[in-house]
Coordinates of C-alpha atoms and ligand atoms in Angstrom, one line a residue:
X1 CA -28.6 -41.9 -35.9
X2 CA -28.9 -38.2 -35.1
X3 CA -25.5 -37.5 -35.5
X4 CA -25.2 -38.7 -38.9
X5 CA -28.3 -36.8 -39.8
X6 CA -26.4 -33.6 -38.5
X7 CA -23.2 -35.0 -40.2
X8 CA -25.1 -34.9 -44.2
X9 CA -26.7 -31.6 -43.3
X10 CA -23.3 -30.0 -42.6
X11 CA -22.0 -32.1 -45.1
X12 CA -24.5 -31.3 -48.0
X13 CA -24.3 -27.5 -46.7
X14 CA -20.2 -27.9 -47.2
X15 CA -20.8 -29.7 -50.5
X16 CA -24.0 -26.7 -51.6
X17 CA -23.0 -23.4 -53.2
X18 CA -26.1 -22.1 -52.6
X19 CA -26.9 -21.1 -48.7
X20 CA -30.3 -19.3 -48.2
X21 CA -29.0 -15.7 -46.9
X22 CA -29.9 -14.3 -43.4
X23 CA -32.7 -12.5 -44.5
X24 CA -35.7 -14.8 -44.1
X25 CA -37.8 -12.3 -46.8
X26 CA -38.7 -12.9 -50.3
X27 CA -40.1 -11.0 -53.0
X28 CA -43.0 -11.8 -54.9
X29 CA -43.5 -10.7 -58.6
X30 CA -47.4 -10.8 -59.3
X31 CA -48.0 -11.3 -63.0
X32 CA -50.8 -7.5 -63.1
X33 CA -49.4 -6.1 -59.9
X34 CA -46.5 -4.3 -58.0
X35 CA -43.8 -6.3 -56.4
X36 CA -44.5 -7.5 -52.5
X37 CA -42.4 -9.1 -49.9
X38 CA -43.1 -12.2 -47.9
X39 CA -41.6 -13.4 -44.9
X40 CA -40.2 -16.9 -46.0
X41 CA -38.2 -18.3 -42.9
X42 CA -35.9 -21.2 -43.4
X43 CA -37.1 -24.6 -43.6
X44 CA -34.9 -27.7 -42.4
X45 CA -35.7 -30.7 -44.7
X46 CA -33.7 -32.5 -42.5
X47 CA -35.5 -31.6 -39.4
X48 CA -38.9 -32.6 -41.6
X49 CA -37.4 -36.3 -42.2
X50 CA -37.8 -35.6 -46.0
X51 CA -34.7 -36.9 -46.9
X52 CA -36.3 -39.9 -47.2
X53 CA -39.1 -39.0 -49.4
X54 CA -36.7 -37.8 -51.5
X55 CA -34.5 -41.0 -51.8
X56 CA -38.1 -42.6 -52.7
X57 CA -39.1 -39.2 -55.6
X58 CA -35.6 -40.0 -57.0
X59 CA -35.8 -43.9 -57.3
X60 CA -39.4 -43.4 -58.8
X61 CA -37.8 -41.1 -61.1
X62 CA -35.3 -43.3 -62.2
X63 CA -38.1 -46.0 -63.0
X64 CA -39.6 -43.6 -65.1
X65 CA -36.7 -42.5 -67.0
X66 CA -36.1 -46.4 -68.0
X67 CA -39.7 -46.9 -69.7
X68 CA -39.5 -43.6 -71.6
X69 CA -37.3 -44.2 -74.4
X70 CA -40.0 -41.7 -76.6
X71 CA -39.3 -38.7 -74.6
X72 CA -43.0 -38.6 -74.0
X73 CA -45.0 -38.9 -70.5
X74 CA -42.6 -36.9 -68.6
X75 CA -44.6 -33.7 -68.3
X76 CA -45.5 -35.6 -64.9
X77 CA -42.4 -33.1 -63.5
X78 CA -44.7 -29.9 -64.3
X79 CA -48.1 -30.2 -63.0
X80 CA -50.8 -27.9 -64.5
X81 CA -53.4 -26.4 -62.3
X82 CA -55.7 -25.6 -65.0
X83 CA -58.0 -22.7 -64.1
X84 CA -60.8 -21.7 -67.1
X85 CA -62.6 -18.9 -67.5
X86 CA -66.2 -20.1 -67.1
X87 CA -67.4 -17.5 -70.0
X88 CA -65.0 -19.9 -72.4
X89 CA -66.5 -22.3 -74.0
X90 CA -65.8 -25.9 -73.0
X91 CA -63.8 -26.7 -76.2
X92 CA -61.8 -23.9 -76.1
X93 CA -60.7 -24.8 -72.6
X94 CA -60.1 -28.0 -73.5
X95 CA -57.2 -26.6 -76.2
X96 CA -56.3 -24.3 -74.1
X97 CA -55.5 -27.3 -71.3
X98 CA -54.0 -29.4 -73.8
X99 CA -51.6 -27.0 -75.3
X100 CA -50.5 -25.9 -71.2
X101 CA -49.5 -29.8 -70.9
X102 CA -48.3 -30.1 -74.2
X103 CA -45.7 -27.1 -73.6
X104 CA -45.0 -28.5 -70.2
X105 CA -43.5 -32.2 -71.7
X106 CA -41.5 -29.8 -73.8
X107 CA -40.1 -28.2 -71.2
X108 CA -39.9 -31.6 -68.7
X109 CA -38.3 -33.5 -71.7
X110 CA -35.6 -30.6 -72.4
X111 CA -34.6 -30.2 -68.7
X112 CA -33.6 -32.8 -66.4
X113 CA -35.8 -31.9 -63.3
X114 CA -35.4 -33.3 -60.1
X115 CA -38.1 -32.4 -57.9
X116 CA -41.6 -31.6 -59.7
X117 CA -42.8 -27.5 -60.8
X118 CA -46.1 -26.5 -59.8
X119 CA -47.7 -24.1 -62.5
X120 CA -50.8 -22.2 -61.5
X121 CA -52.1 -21.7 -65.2
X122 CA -55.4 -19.6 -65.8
X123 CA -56.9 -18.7 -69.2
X124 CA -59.2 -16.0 -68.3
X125 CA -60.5 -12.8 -69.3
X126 CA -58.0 -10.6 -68.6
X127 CA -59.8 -7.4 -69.5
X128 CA -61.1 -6.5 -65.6
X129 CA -60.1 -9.5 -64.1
X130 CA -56.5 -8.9 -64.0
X131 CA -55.6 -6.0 -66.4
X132 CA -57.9 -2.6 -67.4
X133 CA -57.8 -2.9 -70.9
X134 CA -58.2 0.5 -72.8
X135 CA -60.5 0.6 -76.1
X136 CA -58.7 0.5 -79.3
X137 CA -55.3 -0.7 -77.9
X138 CA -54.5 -4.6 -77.9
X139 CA -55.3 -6.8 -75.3
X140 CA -52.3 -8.2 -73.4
X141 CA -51.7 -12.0 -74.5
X142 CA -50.8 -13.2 -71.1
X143 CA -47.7 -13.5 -68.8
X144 CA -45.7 -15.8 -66.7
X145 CA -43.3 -15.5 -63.7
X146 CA -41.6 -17.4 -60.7
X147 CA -44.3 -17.4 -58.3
X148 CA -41.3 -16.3 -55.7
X149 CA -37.8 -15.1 -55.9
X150 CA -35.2 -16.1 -53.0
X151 CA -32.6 -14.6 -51.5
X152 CA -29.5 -17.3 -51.6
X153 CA -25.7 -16.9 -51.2
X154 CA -24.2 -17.5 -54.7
X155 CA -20.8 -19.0 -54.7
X156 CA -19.3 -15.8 -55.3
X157 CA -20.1 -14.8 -52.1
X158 CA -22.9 -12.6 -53.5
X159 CA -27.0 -12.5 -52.3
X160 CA -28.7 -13.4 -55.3
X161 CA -32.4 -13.8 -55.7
X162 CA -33.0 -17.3 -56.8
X163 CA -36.6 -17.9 -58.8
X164 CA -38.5 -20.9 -56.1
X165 CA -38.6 -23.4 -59.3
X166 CA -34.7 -23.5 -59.4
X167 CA -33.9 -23.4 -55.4
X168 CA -36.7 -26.8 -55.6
X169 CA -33.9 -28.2 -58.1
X170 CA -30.9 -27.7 -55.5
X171 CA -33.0 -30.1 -53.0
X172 CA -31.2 -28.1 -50.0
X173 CA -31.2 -29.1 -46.5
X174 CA -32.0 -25.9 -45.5
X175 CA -34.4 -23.3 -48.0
X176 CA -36.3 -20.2 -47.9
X177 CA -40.0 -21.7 -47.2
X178 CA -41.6 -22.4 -50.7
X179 CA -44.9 -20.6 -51.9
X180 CA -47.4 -23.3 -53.0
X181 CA -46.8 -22.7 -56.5
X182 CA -43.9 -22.7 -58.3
X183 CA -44.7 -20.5 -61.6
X184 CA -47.7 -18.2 -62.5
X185 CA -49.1 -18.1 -65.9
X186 CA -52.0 -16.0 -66.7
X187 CA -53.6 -15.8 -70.7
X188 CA -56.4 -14.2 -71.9
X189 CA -59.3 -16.5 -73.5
X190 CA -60.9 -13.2 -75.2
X191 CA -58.2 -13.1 -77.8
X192 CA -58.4 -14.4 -81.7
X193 CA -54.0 -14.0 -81.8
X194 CA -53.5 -17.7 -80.2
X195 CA -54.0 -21.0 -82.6
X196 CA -54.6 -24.2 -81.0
X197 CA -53.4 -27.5 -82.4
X198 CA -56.7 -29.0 -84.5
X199 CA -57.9 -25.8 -85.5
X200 CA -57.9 -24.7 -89.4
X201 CA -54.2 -23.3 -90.3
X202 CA -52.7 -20.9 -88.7
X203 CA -53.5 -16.8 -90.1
X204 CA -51.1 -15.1 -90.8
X205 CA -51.3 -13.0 -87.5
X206 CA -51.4 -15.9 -85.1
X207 CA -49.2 -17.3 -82.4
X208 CA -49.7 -21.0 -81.7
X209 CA -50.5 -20.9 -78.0
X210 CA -47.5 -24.0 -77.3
X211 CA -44.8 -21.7 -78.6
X212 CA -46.5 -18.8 -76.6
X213 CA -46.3 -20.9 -73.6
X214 CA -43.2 -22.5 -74.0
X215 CA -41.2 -18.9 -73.9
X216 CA -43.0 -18.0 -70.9
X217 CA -42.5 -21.1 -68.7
X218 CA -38.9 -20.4 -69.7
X219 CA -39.5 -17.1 -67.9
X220 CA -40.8 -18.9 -65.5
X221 CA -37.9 -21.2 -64.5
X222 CA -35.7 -18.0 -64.5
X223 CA -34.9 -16.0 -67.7
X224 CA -35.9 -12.6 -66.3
X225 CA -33.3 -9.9 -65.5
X226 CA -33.4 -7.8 -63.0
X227 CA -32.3 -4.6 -63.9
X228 CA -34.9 -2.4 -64.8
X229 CA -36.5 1.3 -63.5
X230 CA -37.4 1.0 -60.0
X231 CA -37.4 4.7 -59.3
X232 CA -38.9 6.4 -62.0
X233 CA -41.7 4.5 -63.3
X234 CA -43.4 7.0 -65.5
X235 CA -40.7 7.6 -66.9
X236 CA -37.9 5.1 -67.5
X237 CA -33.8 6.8 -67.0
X238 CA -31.7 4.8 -64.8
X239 CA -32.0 1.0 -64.5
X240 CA -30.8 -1.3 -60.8
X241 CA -30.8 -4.5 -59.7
X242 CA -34.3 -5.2 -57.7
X243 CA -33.3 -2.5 -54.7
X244 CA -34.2 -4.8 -52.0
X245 CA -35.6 -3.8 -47.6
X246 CA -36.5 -5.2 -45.1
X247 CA -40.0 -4.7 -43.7
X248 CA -40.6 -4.6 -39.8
X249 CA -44.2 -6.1 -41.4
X250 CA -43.4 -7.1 -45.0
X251 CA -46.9 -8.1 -45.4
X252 CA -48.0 -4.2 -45.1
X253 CA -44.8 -3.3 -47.3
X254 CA -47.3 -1.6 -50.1
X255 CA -47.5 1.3 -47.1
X256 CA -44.5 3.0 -48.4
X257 CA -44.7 5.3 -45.6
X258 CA -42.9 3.4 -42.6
X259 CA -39.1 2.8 -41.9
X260 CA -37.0 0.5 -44.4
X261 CA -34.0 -0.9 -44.2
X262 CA -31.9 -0.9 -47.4
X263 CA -30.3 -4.6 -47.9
X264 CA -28.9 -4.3 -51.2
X265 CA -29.6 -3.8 -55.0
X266 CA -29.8 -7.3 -55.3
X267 CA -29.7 -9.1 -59.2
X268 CA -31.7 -12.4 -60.2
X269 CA -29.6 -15.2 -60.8
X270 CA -29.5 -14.3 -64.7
X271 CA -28.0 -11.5 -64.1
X272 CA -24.9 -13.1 -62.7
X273 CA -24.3 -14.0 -66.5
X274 CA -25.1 -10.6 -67.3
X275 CA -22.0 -8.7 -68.9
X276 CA -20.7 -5.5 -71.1
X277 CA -20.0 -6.6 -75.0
X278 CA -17.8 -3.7 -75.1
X279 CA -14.8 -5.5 -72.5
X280 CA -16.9 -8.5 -71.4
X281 CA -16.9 -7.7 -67.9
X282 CA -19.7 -8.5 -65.5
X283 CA -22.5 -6.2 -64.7
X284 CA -22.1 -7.7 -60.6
X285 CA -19.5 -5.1 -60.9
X286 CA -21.5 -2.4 -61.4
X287 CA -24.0 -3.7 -58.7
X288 CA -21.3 -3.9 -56.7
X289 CA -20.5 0.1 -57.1
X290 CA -24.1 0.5 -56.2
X291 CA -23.9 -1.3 -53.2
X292 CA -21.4 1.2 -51.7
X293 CA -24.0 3.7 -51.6
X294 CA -24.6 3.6 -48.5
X295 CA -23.9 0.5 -45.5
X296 CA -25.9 -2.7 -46.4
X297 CA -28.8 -2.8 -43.4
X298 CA -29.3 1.4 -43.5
X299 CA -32.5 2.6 -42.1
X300 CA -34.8 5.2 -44.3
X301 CA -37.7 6.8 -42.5
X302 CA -39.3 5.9 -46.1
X303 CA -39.0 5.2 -49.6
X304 CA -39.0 9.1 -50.6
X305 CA -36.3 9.1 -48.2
X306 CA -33.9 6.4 -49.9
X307 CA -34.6 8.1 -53.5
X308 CA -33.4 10.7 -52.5
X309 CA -30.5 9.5 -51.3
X310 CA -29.7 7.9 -53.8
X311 CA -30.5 10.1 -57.0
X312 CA -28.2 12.6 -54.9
X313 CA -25.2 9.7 -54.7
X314 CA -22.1 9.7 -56.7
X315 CA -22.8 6.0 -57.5
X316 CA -26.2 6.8 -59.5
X317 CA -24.1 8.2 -62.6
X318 CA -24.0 4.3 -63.2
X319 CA -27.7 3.6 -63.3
X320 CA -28.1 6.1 -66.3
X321 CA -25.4 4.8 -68.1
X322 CA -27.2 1.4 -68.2
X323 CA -30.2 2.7 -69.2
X324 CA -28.2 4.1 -72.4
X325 CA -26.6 0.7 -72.5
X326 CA -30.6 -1.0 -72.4
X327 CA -31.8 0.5 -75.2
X328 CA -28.4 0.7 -77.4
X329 CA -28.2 -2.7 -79.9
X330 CA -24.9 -4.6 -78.9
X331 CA -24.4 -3.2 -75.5
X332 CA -25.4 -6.5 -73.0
X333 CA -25.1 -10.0 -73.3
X334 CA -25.2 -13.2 -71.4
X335 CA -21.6 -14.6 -71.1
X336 CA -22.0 -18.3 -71.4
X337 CA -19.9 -20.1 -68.8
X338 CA -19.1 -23.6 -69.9
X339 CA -17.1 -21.6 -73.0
X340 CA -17.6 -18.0 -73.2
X341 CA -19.6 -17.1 -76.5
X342 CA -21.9 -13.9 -75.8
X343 CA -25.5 -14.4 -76.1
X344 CA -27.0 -10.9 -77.0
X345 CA -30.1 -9.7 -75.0
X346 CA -32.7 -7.5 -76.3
X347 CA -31.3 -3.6 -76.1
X348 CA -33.0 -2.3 -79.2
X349 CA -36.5 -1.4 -78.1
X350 CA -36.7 2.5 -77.8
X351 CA -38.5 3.4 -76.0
X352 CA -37.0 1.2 -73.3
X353 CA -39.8 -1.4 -72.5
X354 CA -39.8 -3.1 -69.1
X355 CA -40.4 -6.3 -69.1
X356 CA -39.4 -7.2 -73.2
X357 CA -35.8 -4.8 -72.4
X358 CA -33.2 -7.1 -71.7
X359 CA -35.4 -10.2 -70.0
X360 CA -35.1 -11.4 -74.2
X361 CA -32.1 -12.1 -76.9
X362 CA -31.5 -10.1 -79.6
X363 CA -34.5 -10.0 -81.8
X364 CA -32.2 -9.9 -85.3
X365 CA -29.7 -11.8 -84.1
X366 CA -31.7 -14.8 -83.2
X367 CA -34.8 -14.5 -85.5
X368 CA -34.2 -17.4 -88.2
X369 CA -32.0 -19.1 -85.8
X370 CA -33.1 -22.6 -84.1
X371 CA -32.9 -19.9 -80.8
X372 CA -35.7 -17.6 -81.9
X373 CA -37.7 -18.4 -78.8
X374 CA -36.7 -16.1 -76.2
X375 CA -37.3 -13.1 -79.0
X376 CA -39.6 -10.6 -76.9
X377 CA -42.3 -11.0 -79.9
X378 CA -44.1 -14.4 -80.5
X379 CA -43.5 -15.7 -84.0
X380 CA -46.4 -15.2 -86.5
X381 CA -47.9 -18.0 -88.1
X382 CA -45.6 -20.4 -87.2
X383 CA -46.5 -24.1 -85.7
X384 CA -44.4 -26.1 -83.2
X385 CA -44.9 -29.0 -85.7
X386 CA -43.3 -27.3 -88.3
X387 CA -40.4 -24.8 -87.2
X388 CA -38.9 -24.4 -90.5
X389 CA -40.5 -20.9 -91.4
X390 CA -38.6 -19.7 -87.8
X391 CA -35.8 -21.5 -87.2
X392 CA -33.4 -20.8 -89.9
X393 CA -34.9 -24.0 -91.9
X394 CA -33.6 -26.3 -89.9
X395 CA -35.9 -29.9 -90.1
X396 CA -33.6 -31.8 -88.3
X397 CA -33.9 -29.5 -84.8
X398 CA -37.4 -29.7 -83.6
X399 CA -37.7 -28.1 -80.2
X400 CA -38.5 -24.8 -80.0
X401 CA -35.8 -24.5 -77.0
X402 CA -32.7 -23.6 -78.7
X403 CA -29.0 -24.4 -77.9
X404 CA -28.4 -21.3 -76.4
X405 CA -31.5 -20.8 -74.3
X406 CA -30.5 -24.3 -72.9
X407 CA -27.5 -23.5 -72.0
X408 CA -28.3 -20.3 -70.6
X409 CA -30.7 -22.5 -68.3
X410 CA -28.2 -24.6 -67.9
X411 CA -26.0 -22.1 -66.4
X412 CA -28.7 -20.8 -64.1
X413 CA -28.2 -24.3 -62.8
X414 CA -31.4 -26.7 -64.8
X415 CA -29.5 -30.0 -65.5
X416 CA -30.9 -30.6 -69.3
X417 CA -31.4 -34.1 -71.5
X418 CA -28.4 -34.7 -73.8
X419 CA -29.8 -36.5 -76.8
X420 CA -27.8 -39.1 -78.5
Ligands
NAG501 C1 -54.3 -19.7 -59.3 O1 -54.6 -18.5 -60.0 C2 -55.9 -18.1 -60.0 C3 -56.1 -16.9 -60.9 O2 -55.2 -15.9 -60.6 C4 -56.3 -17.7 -58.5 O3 -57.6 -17.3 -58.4 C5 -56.0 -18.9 -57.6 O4 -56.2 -18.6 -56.3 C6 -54.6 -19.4 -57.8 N1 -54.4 -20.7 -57.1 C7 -53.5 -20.9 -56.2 C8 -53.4 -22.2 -55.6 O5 -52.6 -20.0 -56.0
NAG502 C1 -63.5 -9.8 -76.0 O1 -62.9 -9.4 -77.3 C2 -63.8 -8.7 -78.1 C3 -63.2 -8.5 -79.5 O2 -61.8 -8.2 -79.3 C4 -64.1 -7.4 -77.4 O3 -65.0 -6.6 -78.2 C5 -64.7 -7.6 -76.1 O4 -65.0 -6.4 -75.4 C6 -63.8 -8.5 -75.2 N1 -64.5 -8.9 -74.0 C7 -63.9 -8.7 -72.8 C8 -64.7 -9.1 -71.6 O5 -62.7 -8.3 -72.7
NAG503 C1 -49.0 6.1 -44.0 O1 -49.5 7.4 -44.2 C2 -50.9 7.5 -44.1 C3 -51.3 8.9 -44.6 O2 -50.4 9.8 -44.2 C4 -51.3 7.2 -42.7 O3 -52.7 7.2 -42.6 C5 -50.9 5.8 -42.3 O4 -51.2 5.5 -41.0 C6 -49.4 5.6 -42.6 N1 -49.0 4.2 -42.4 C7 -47.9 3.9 -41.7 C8 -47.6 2.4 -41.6 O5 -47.2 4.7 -41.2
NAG504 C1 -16.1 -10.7 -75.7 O1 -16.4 -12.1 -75.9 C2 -16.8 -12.5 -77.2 C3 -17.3 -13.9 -77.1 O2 -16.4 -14.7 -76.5 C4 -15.7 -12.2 -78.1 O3 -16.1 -12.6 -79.5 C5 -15.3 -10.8 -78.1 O4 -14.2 -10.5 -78.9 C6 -15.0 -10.3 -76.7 N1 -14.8 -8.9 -76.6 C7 -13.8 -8.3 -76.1 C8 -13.8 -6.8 -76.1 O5 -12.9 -8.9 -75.5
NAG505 C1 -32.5 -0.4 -38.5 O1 -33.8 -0.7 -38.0 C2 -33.9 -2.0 -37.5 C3 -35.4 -2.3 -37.2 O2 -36.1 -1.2 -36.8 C4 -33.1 -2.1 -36.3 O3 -33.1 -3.4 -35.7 C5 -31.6 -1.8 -36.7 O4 -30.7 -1.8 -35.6 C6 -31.5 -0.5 -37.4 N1 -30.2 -0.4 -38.0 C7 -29.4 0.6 -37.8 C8 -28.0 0.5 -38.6 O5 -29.7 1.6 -37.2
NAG506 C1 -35.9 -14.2 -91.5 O1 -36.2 -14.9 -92.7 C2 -37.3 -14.3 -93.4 C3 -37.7 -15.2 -94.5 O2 -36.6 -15.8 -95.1 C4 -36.9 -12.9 -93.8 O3 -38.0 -12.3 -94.5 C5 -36.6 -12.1 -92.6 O4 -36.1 -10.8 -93.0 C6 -35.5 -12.8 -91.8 N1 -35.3 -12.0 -90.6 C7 -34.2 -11.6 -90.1 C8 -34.2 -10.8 -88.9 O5 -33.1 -11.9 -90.6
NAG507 C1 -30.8 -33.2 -91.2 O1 -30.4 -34.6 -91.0 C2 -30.2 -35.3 -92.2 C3 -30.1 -36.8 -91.8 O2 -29.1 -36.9 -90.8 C4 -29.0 -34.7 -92.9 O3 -28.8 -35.4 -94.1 C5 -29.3 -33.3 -93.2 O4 -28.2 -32.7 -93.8 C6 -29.7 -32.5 -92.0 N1 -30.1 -31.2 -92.3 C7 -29.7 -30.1 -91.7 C8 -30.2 -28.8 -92.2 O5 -28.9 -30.1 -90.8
ZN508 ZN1 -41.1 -12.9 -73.0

């Protein structure tokens, strides 16, 4: 009995691509905050005796799938925990809480998931709680991330960080431990921009909420890139993968003042897609050149420290030239595995824009296009029940989850419907 338990794990670890990496640290993203790390040690499932509960979530599954011929009742997969602001007014939270399960079945009935996603989902005042809001600029909408990125072995042999809803999907014998929630979503209830299904039509500057939260549980399950300005803040120039260290205490790793240890600029598992329009290579070789800055596992006395070092390297010439590439139209795409066609990302905002730069597609390319989703603006005045006005006039395709974005999830490795 035991030795057949050992023989699936080796055998399921044989059959896996994805091997969590020897560093038992992850990285949490908070929606209004800086970056931390979290010691997340690997967890057997094996070990746990889960395999069987899993036999029995996958049989249940199965039953499920047979009495839902209407695509509808599967948003059982994503679970909302709805938080309300208590200054909202009961109706309003009730929208609000239909339109986060609403966008949920979307999702659940596009993708093919096998173990169920946590979303923490709060509509809030954001002004104080979360953000300071400054008087006379606009309100932020809202946000939502992986709750937890994860260092795993890719099948290139490469340490990629793997957002927790995805590494869930692989069902591994052996994981990076899981945060309790699998995405964050945060919107603000003080805001007049979002329409809710039932309320009179939509004006002419409003975003119906569903869309809204559609695109971000998409961000969510993944679509985020990486490469961004971890050096200069204040003033974006030279864009990395997340430069990743290890902590001797992770949980103190906002003191920037004690020893680090340099493990790698390390990309999200978008990024592996990630390529040059101009020869179609990857990106993962540019990371790579980073990565021979200095030895993987170096030790800084401090973060000054490894700036330093690396603004002085020979290797940094290449973080400039992508931050020309990030805000140059054209210049970055997502290479689509299953047959190559180039999916441009979003390199037109100047100036560059963290967070809309790159983790979008290319707003002309795919505005009146069934993918306009994943555009970094929301579509004005525009309902999920009629997409028409967006989508290039196209009755016949009804989810707001284009072709494209699906198979860019799909690559990421989400297993999605196919629709007869
Ligand atoms: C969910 O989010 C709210 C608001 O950010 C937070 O107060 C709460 O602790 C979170 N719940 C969990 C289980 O993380
Ligand atoms: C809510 O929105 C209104 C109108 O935009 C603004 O005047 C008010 O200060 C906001 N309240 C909070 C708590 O953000
Ligand atoms: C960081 O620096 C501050 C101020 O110099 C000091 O008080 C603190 O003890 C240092 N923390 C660590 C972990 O070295
Ligand atoms: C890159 O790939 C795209 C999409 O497959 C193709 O149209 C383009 O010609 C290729 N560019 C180069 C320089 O090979
Ligand atoms: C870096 O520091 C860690 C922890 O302090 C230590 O275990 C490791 O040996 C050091 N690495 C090198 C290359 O000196
Ligand atoms: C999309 O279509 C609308 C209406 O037909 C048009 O006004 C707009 O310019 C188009 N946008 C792009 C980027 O092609
Ligand atoms: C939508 O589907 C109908 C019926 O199959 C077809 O006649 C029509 O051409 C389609 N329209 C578009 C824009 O594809
Ligand atoms: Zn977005």
């Amino acid at each position: 009995m035991h030795k057949y338990l050992v023989f699936i794990t080796l055998l399921s670890l044989l059959l896996s691509n994805h091997i969590p990496s020897t560093y038992s640290q992850c990285i949490e993203t908070p929606l209004f905050g800086n970056l931390r790390y979290q010691n997340c040690p690997s967890v057997d499932e094996v070990s746990k005796g889960s395999i069987n509960d899993k036999a029995k979530g996958i049989s249940s599954s199965l039953v499920d799938d047979n009495n839902n011929n209407n695509n509808n009742n599967n948003n059982n997969m994503i679970q909302i925990l709805f938080n309300c602001d208590k200054s909202a007014t009961p109706e309003l939270c009730n929208k609000a809480n239909i339109a986060f399960n609403n966008a949920a079945t979307i999702v659940s009935n596009t993708f093919d998931l096998k173990v169920p996603l946590i979303v923490n989902a709060s509509f809030v005042q954001l002004c104080g709680a979360f953000v300071k809001c400054l008087a006379g600029q606009p309100s932020p909408l809202g946000a939502a991330a992986p709750s937890r990125f994860m260092p795993l072995n890719d099948d290139d042999g490469i340490v990629r960080l793997y957002p927790q809803a995805l590494v869930k999907q692989f069902q591994l014998p052996k994981h990076p431990q899981f945060a309790p929630i699998d995405i964050n979503a945060v919107f603000n209830s003080n805001s007049s921009t979002f329409w809710f299904r039932g309320d009179p039509p939509i004006g002419k500057d409003q975003v119906d909420f569903e869309i809204v939260l559609v695109h971000e549980f998409l961000h969510g399950l993944g679509f985020v890139n990486s490469w961004d300005d971890y050096i200069n803040l204040d003033n974006p120039s030279s864009l990395t993968p997340n430069p990743s260290f290890l902590f001797v205490n992770p949980e103190d790793s906002d003191v920037k003042n004690g020893t680090i240890t340099f493990t790698g600029f390390q990309e999200y598992i978008l990024d592996k897609f990630l390529v040059l329009t101009k020869d179609n290579s990857s990106t993962t070789l540019i990371t790579n050149k980073l990565n021979q800055f200095t030895p993987i596992s170096t030790n800084f006395t401090d973060e000054k420290d490894f700036i330093t070092a690396f603004t002085k390297s020979p290797q940094y010439i290449e973080t400039t030239n992508m931050f020309q590439n990030s805000i140059t139209r054209g210049t970055l795409a997502i290479r689509l595995p299953d047959n190559g066609d180039n999916v441009l990302l979003e390199t037109s905002l100047v100036p560059y824009k963290p967070g809309s730069t790159l983790s979008h597609v290319d707003f002309n390319t795919f505005s009146n296009t069934t993918d306009f989703l994943m555009r970094f603006k929301a579509p004005r005045q525009a309902i999920l029940d009629d997409l028409t006005t967006i989508n290039g006039n196209d009755p016949n395709y009804t989810n707001p989850i284009g072709p494209k974005t699906i198979r860019i999830l799909q690559a990421l490795g989400y297993v999605y419907f196919i629709f007869t």
